[in-house]
PDB file of C-alpha atoms in Angstrom:
ATOM      1  CA  MET A 145       0.000   0.000   0.000  1.00 59.00           C
ATOM      2  CA  ALA A 146       1.377   3.375  -0.984  1.00 72.00           C
ATOM      3  CA  ASN A 147       2.007   6.150   1.502  1.00 80.00           C
ATOM      4  CA  ILE A 148       0.554   9.638   1.336  1.00 82.00           C
ATOM      5  CA  SER A 149       2.969  12.267   0.040  1.00 80.00           C
ATOM      6  CA  GLU A 150       5.655  13.088   2.593  1.00 80.00           C
ATOM      7  CA  ASN A 151       4.881  16.752   1.901  1.00 84.00           C
ATOM      8  CA  TRP A 152       1.406  16.375   3.411  1.00 93.00           C
ATOM      9  CA  PHE A 153       0.695  16.159   7.118  1.00 96.00           C
ATOM     10  CA  THR A 154      -1.498  13.211   8.133  1.00 96.00           C
ATOM     11  CA  GLY A 155      -1.867  13.697  11.879  1.00 96.00           C
ATOM     12  CA  ILE A 156      -5.625  14.331  11.753  1.00 97.00           C
ATOM     13  CA  ILE A 157      -8.296  11.781  12.645  1.00 97.00           C
ATOM     14  CA  ASP A 158     -12.054  11.907  12.884  1.00 96.00           C
ATOM     15  CA  LEU A 159     -14.110   9.933  15.364  1.00 95.00           C
ATOM     16  CA  SER A 160     -17.700   9.356  16.436  1.00 90.00           C
ATOM     17  CA  HIS A 161     -19.775   7.220  18.787  1.00 89.00           C
ATOM     18  CA  HIS A 162     -19.045   4.327  16.416  1.00 85.00           C
ATOM     19  CA  GLN A 163     -15.644   4.117  18.109  1.00 80.00           C
ATOM     20  CA  GLU A 164     -17.242   2.732  21.249  1.00 74.00           C
ATOM     21  CA  GLN A 165     -14.081   1.911  23.155  1.00 85.00           C
ATOM     22  CA  ALA A 166     -12.257   4.339  25.412  1.00 87.00           C
ATOM     23  CA  ILE A 167      -9.851   6.383  23.292  1.00 92.00           C
ATOM     24  CA  ASP A 168      -6.180   5.556  23.800  1.00 93.00           C
ATOM     25  CA  TRP A 169      -4.859   9.110  23.689  1.00 94.00           C
ATOM     26  CA  ASN A 170      -1.292   7.944  24.211  1.00 93.00           C
ATOM     27  CA  ALA A 171      -1.546   5.784  21.088  1.00 92.00           C
ATOM     28  CA  LEU A 172      -2.878   8.745  19.109  1.00 93.00           C
ATOM     29  CA  GLN A 173      -0.056  11.012  20.138  1.00 92.00           C
ATOM     30  CA  GLU A 174       2.521   8.295  19.515  1.00 93.00           C
ATOM     31  CA  ALA A 175       1.084   8.149  15.978  1.00 93.00           C
ATOM     32  CA  SER A 176       1.742  11.912  15.622  1.00 94.00           C
ATOM     33  CA  ILE A 177      -1.947  12.837  15.752  1.00 96.00           C
ATOM     34  CA  ILE A 178      -2.372  16.502  16.694  1.00 97.00           C
ATOM     35  CA  ALA A 179      -5.950  17.180  15.528  1.00 98.00           C
ATOM     36  CA  VAL A 180      -9.225  15.392  16.225  1.00 98.00           C
ATOM     37  CA  ILE A 181     -12.589  16.020  14.534  1.00 98.00           C
ATOM     38  CA  HIS A 182     -15.576  14.403  16.241  1.00 98.00           C
ATOM     39  CA  LYS A 183     -19.198  13.928  15.303  1.00 98.00           C
ATOM     40  CA  ALA A 184     -21.394  16.170  17.437  1.00 98.00           C
ATOM     41  CA  THR A 185     -24.942  16.032  16.101  1.00 98.00           C
ATOM     42  CA  GLU A 186     -27.189  14.637  13.373  1.00 97.00           C
ATOM     43  CA  GLY A 187     -30.454  15.945  12.018  1.00 96.00           C
ATOM     44  CA  ARG A 188     -32.553  17.963  14.472  1.00 97.00           C
ATOM     45  CA  THR A 189     -32.332  15.787  17.607  1.00 97.00           C
ATOM     46  CA  PHE A 190     -29.406  13.324  17.715  1.00 97.00           C
ATOM     47  CA  THR A 191     -26.365  14.100  19.848  1.00 98.00           C
ATOM     48  CA  ASP A 192     -23.171  12.056  20.149  1.00 97.00           C
ATOM     49  CA  ASP A 193     -22.964  11.076  23.815  1.00 96.00           C
ATOM     50  CA  ARG A 194     -19.175  10.695  23.683  1.00 96.00           C
ATOM     51  CA  TYR A 195     -18.528  14.142  22.272  1.00 98.00           C
ATOM     52  CA  HIS A 196     -18.059  16.372  25.306  1.00 98.00           C
ATOM     53  CA  LYS A 197     -15.959  13.942  27.349  1.00 97.00           C
ATOM     54  CA  ARG A 198     -13.593  13.300  24.445  1.00 97.00           C
ATOM     55  CA  ARG A 199     -13.421  16.991  23.645  1.00 98.00           C
ATOM     56  CA  GLN A 200     -12.188  17.755  27.147  1.00 97.00           C
ATOM     57  CA  GLN A 201      -9.727  14.847  27.087  1.00 97.00           C
ATOM     58  CA  ALA A 202      -8.288  15.997  23.776  1.00 97.00           C
ATOM     59  CA  LYS A 203      -7.968  19.599  24.869  1.00 97.00           C
ATOM     60  CA  ASP A 204      -6.321  18.557  28.130  1.00 97.00           C
ATOM     61  CA  ARG A 205      -3.601  17.009  25.965  1.00 97.00           C
ATOM     62  CA  GLY A 206      -3.216  20.099  23.823  1.00 97.00           C
ATOM     63  CA  LEU A 207      -4.772  18.583  20.695  1.00 98.00           C
ATOM     64  CA  LEU A 208      -6.575  20.653  18.082  1.00 98.00           C
ATOM     65  CA  TRP A 209     -10.321  20.014  18.162  1.00 98.00           C
ATOM     66  CA  GLY A 210     -13.118  20.085  15.617  1.00 98.00           C
ATOM     67  CA  SER A 211     -16.672  18.849  15.195  1.00 98.00           C
ATOM     68  CA  TYR A 212     -19.133  18.039  12.454  1.00 98.00           C
ATOM     69  CA  HIS A 213     -22.879  17.908  12.018  1.00 98.00           C
ATOM     70  CA  PHE A 214     -24.207  14.949  10.031  1.00 97.00           C
ATOM     71  CA  ALA A 215     -27.006  16.265   7.820  1.00 96.00           C
ATOM     72  CA  GLY A 216     -30.492  14.975   8.324  1.00 95.00           C
ATOM     73  CA  PRO A 217     -32.948  14.098   5.524  1.00 92.00           C
ATOM     74  CA  ALA A 218     -33.841  16.724   2.934  1.00 89.00           C
ATOM     75  CA  ASP A 219     -37.124  17.490   4.723  1.00 92.00           C
ATOM     76  CA  SER A 220     -35.333  18.242   8.006  1.00 94.00           C
ATOM     77  CA  ASP A 221     -35.305  22.001   8.648  1.00 97.00           C
ATOM     78  CA  PRO A 222     -31.732  23.276   8.097  1.00 97.00           C
ATOM     79  CA  VAL A 223     -32.008  26.224  10.489  1.00 98.00           C
ATOM     80  CA  GLU A 224     -33.202  23.918  13.251  1.00 98.00           C
ATOM     81  CA  GLN A 225     -30.314  21.587  12.421  1.00 98.00           C
ATOM     82  CA  ALA A 226     -27.796  24.431  12.626  1.00 98.00           C
ATOM     83  CA  ASP A 227     -29.171  25.620  15.969  1.00 98.00           C
ATOM     84  CA  HIS A 228     -29.157  22.054  17.286  1.00 98.00           C
ATOM     85  CA  TYR A 229     -25.493  21.687  16.297  1.00 98.00           C
ATOM     86  CA  LEU A 230     -24.272  25.035  17.609  1.00 98.00           C
ATOM     87  CA  ASP A 231     -26.244  24.835  20.853  1.00 98.00           C
ATOM     88  CA  PHE A 232     -24.834  21.375  21.562  1.00 98.00           C
ATOM     89  CA  ILE A 233     -21.173  22.155  20.919  1.00 98.00           C
ATOM     90  CA  GLY A 234     -21.234  25.519  22.693  1.00 97.00           C
ATOM     91  CA  SER A 235     -18.104  27.633  22.340  1.00 95.00           C
ATOM     92  CA  THR A 236     -16.328  27.240  19.004  1.00 96.00           C
ATOM     93  CA  ASP A 237     -13.259  29.333  19.822  1.00 96.00           C
ATOM     94  CA  GLY A 238     -10.309  27.781  18.029  1.00 97.00           C
ATOM     95  CA  GLU A 239     -12.416  24.865  16.835  1.00 98.00           C
ATOM     96  CA  PHE A 240     -13.102  23.489  13.362  1.00 98.00           C
ATOM     97  CA  ILE A 241     -16.812  23.247  12.453  1.00 98.00           C
ATOM     98  CA  CYS A 242     -18.335  21.341   9.556  1.00 98.00           C
ATOM     99  CA  PHE A 243     -21.503  20.290   7.707  1.00 98.00           C
ATOM    100  CA  ASP A 244     -21.362  16.648   6.576  1.00 97.00           C
ATOM    101  CA  CYS A 245     -23.592  15.904   3.571  1.00 94.00           C
ATOM    102  CA  GLU A 246     -22.221  12.503   2.582  1.00 90.00           C
ATOM    103  CA  LYS A 247     -25.622  10.793   2.837  1.00 91.00           C
ATOM    104  CA  HIS A 248     -28.505  13.235   3.301  1.00 89.00           C
ATOM    105  CA  GLY A 249     -29.572  16.719   2.427  1.00 84.00           C
ATOM    106  CA  SER A 250     -30.214  19.054  -0.446  1.00 92.00           C
ATOM    107  CA  TYR A 251     -28.409  22.074  -1.847  1.00 96.00           C
ATOM    108  CA  ASP A 252     -30.948  24.463  -0.334  1.00 96.00           C
ATOM    109  CA  ASN A 253     -30.547  22.829   3.078  1.00 96.00           C
ATOM    110  CA  MET A 254     -26.770  23.077   2.899  1.00 97.00           C
ATOM    111  CA  LEU A 255     -26.937  26.733   1.885  1.00 98.00           C
ATOM    112  CA  SER A 256     -29.432  27.622   4.612  1.00 98.00           C
ATOM    113  CA  PHE A 257     -27.365  25.744   7.193  1.00 98.00           C
ATOM    114  CA  ALA A 258     -24.180  27.573   6.175  1.00 98.00           C
ATOM    115  CA  ARG A 259     -25.916  30.953   6.183  1.00 98.00           C
ATOM    116  CA  HIS A 260     -27.425  30.389   9.610  1.00 98.00           C
ATOM    117  CA  VAL A 261     -24.100  29.308  11.071  1.00 98.00           C
ATOM    118  CA  HIS A 262     -22.573  32.464   9.601  1.00 98.00           C
ATOM    119  CA  SER A 263     -25.333  34.615  11.078  1.00 98.00           C
ATOM    120  CA  ARG A 264     -24.576  33.240  14.536  1.00 98.00           C
ATOM    121  CA  LEU A 265     -20.782  32.956  14.419  1.00 98.00           C
ATOM    122  CA  ASN A 266     -19.670  35.284  11.600  1.00 97.00           C
ATOM    123  CA  ARG A 267     -17.863  32.354  10.000  1.00 98.00           C
ATOM    124  CA  TYR A 268     -18.759  29.641   7.502  1.00 98.00           C
ATOM    125  CA  PRO A 269     -18.605  25.937   8.261  1.00 98.00           C
ATOM    126  CA  ALA A 270     -16.401  23.591   6.296  1.00 98.00           C
ATOM    127  CA  ILE A 271     -18.274  21.235   3.970  1.00 98.00           C
ATOM    128  CA  TYR A 272     -17.580  17.483   3.943  1.00 98.00           C
ATOM    129  CA  GLY A 273     -18.541  15.051   1.214  1.00 96.00           C
ATOM    130  CA  ARG A 274     -17.892  13.429  -2.130  1.00 94.00           C
ATOM    131  CA  ARG A 275     -20.500  11.908  -4.497  1.00 94.00           C
ATOM    132  CA  LEU A 276     -23.620  13.598  -3.115  1.00 96.00           C
ATOM    133  CA  LEU A 277     -21.722  16.843  -2.680  1.00 97.00           C
ATOM    134  CA  ARG A 278     -20.662  16.789  -6.336  1.00 96.00           C
ATOM    135  CA  GLU A 279     -24.292  16.313  -7.321  1.00 96.00           C
ATOM    136  CA  LEU A 280     -25.545  19.109  -5.072  1.00 96.00           C
ATOM    137  CA  MET A 281     -22.866  21.560  -6.203  1.00 97.00           C
ATOM    138  CA  HIS A 282     -23.065  20.876  -9.941  1.00 96.00           C
ATOM    139  CA  GLY A 283     -23.171  24.232 -11.735  1.00 96.00           C
ATOM    140  CA  LYS A 284     -22.970  26.244  -8.508  1.00 96.00           C
ATOM    141  CA  GLU A 285     -19.379  27.484  -8.708  1.00 94.00           C
ATOM    142  CA  GLY A 286     -20.092  30.863  -7.116  1.00 94.00           C
ATOM    143  CA  SER A 287     -22.206  29.564  -4.260  1.00 97.00           C
ATOM    144  CA  GLU A 288     -21.960  31.023  -0.778  1.00 97.00           C
ATOM    145  CA  VAL A 289     -21.512  27.439   0.414  1.00 97.00           C
ATOM    146  CA  THR A 290     -17.973  27.405  -0.970  1.00 98.00           C
ATOM    147  CA  ARG A 291     -16.890  30.200   1.361  1.00 98.00           C
ATOM    148  CA  GLY A 292     -16.267  27.349   3.798  1.00 98.00           C
ATOM    149  CA  VAL A 293     -13.293  25.081   3.128  1.00 98.00           C
ATOM    150  CA  LEU A 294     -13.673  21.658   1.512  1.00 98.00           C
ATOM    151  CA  TRP A 295     -13.106  18.474   3.510  1.00 98.00           C
ATOM    152  CA  TYR A 296     -13.052  15.849   0.775  1.00 97.00           C
ATOM    153  CA  ASP A 297     -13.684  12.124   1.137  1.00 95.00           C
ATOM    154  CA  GLU A 298     -12.089   9.515  -1.129  1.00 93.00           C
ATOM    155  CA  TYR A 299     -10.137   6.325  -0.406  1.00 91.00           C
ATOM    156  CA  PRO A 300      -8.005   5.717  -3.490  1.00 88.00           C
ATOM    157  CA  PRO A 301      -6.397   2.293  -3.957  1.00 79.00           C
ATOM    158  CA  ASP A 302      -2.675   1.787  -4.421  1.00 73.00           C
ATOM    159  CA  PRO A 303      -0.860   3.340  -6.259  1.00 67.00           C
ATOM    160  CA  HIS A 304      -3.149   6.390  -6.456  1.00 75.00           C
ATOM    161  CA  ILE A 305      -2.330   8.582  -3.484  1.00 81.00           C
ATOM    162  CA  GLN A 306      -4.400  11.635  -4.225  1.00 81.00           C
ATOM    163  CA  PRO A 307      -8.076  12.160  -5.030  1.00 86.00           C
ATOM    164  CA  ARG A 308      -8.719  10.895  -8.551  1.00 84.00           C
ATOM    165  CA  GLN A 309     -12.208  12.232  -9.087  1.00 86.00           C
ATOM    166  CA  GLN A 310     -13.194  15.780  -9.922  1.00 89.00           C
ATOM    167  CA  LEU A 311     -13.792  17.954  -6.896  1.00 95.00           C
ATOM    168  CA  PRO A 312     -17.257  19.473  -6.358  1.00 97.00           C
ATOM    169  CA  ASP A 313     -17.892  22.652  -8.352  1.00 97.00           C
ATOM    170  CA  GLY A 314     -16.857  25.794  -6.523  1.00 97.00           C
ATOM    171  CA  TRP A 315     -13.677  24.575  -4.825  1.00 97.00           C
ATOM    172  CA  GLU A 316     -10.349  24.723  -6.613  1.00 95.00           C
ATOM    173  CA  ASP A 317      -8.729  22.400  -4.092  1.00 95.00           C
ATOM    174  CA  TRP A 318      -9.377  20.500  -0.893  1.00 96.00           C
ATOM    175  CA  THR A 319      -8.185  21.720   2.498  1.00 97.00           C
ATOM    176  CA  LEU A 320      -8.577  18.404   4.319  1.00 98.00           C
ATOM    177  CA  TRP A 321      -8.734  15.010   2.632  1.00 97.00           C
ATOM    178  CA  GLN A 322     -10.142  11.952   4.374  1.00 96.00           C
ATOM    179  CA  TYR A 323      -8.066   9.329   2.590  1.00 94.00           C
ATOM    180  CA  SER A 324      -8.609   6.246   4.765  1.00 93.00           C
ATOM    181  CA  ASP A 325     -11.364   4.739   6.886  1.00 89.00           C
ATOM    182  CA  GLY A 326      -8.850   2.477   8.588  1.00 86.00           C
ATOM    183  CA  ALA A 327      -9.443  -0.422   6.206  1.00 86.00           C
ATOM    184  CA  HIS A 328      -9.197   1.220   2.769  1.00 89.00           C
ATOM    185  CA  GLY A 329      -6.966   3.828   1.211  1.00 89.00           C
ATOM    186  CA  PRO A 330      -3.281   4.659   1.588  1.00 90.00           C
ATOM    187  CA  THR A 331      -1.212   4.619   4.743  1.00 90.00           C
ATOM    188  CA  PRO A 332      -0.628   5.756   7.431  1.00 91.00           C
ATOM    189  CA  ARG A 333      -3.927   4.823   9.051  1.00 91.00           C
ATOM    190  CA  SER A 334      -5.315   5.421  12.494  1.00 89.00           C
ATOM    191  CA  PRO A 335      -3.994   3.203  15.319  1.00 86.00           C
ATOM    192  CA  GLN A 336      -5.943  -0.047  15.484  1.00 82.00           C
ATOM    193  CA  GLN A 337      -6.678   0.356  19.186  1.00 77.00           C
ATOM    194  CA  VAL A 338      -8.387   3.682  18.425  1.00 88.00           C
ATOM    195  CA  GLY A 339      -9.994   3.358  15.001  1.00 86.00           C
ATOM    196  CA  GLY A 340     -11.464   6.277  13.102  1.00 90.00           C
ATOM    197  CA  ASP A 341     -10.663   7.851   9.751  1.00 95.00           C
ATOM    198  CA  ARG A 342      -7.332   9.432   8.796  1.00 95.00           C
ATOM    199  CA  ASN A 343      -6.986  12.770   7.029  1.00 96.00           C
ATOM    200  CA  ALA A 344      -4.324  14.757   5.191  1.00 96.00           C
ATOM    201  CA  PHE A 345      -3.442  18.439   5.056  1.00 97.00           C
ATOM    202  CA  LYS A 346      -1.221  19.988   2.363  1.00 93.00           C
ATOM    203  CA  GLY A 347       1.440  21.346   4.649  1.00 94.00           C
ATOM    204  CA  THR A 348       3.421  20.711   7.810  1.00 96.00           C
ATOM    205  CA  ALA A 349       2.158  20.169  11.329  1.00 97.00           C
ATOM    206  CA  GLU A 350       3.126  23.729  12.192  1.00 97.00           C
ATOM    207  CA  GLU A 351       1.289  25.075   9.144  1.00 97.00           C
ATOM    208  CA  LEU A 352      -1.780  23.116  10.200  1.00 98.00           C
ATOM    209  CA  ARG A 353      -1.617  24.644  13.673  1.00 98.00           C
ATOM    210  CA  GLN A 354      -1.386  28.106  12.140  1.00 98.00           C
ATOM    211  CA  ALA A 355      -4.283  27.522   9.723  1.00 98.00           C
ATOM    212  CA  TRP A 356      -6.611  25.728  12.169  1.00 98.00           C
ATOM    213  CA  PRO A 357      -9.613  26.071  12.411  1.00 98.00           C
ATOM    214  CA  PHE A 358      -9.770  27.435   8.835  1.00 98.00           C
ATOM    215  CA  ILE A 359     -12.058  30.345   9.636  1.00 96.00           C
ATOM    216  CA  ARG A 360     -13.588  32.085   6.660  1.00 90.00           C
ATOM    217  CA  ASN A 361     -15.836  35.053   7.213  1.00 88.00           C
TER     218      ASN A 361
END
């Protein structure tokens, strides 16, 4: 299995309640992980019951922290979803925030969600996705949605070690790339005793620290 470019930093993982075991923070840091993105909410009512405890544990160790909201069905009110997400996570100072539309949603929902987040925080959320996101963004190059950075999802097989498919309209490049779910995609992957997905950033660890949490007003 091929390795990600040595010029890209890969010390970023994302987690959720699906990683049911206690997180081995020592193993993460030994694997050079410095940033963690965790599922916070989904739809209008679901909350990840592991979120707040892990957030505090990560911050106690000096790790960068981020969260994402998993979009609900297309008929789920986007403003209610945004309020549900922001009310649950609380303070976002220094934290990455994101709208995940890998499975559900519509373009109008995504736009309304992003606008409402901006109205409350004066910043746009990152957008995560791949196939559905390409469909939703087709022909919408100038959309307000793209004022948030792109967190792209694709697990290319060896020897392809960069996204092979066209990015969604409106973004010239990805900012974060989820390249492995732990079983597929290039290496390095997340420690087996922790699980989770592994992500790349086009830069060094120090450049990631300086850019985090990718705030765009």
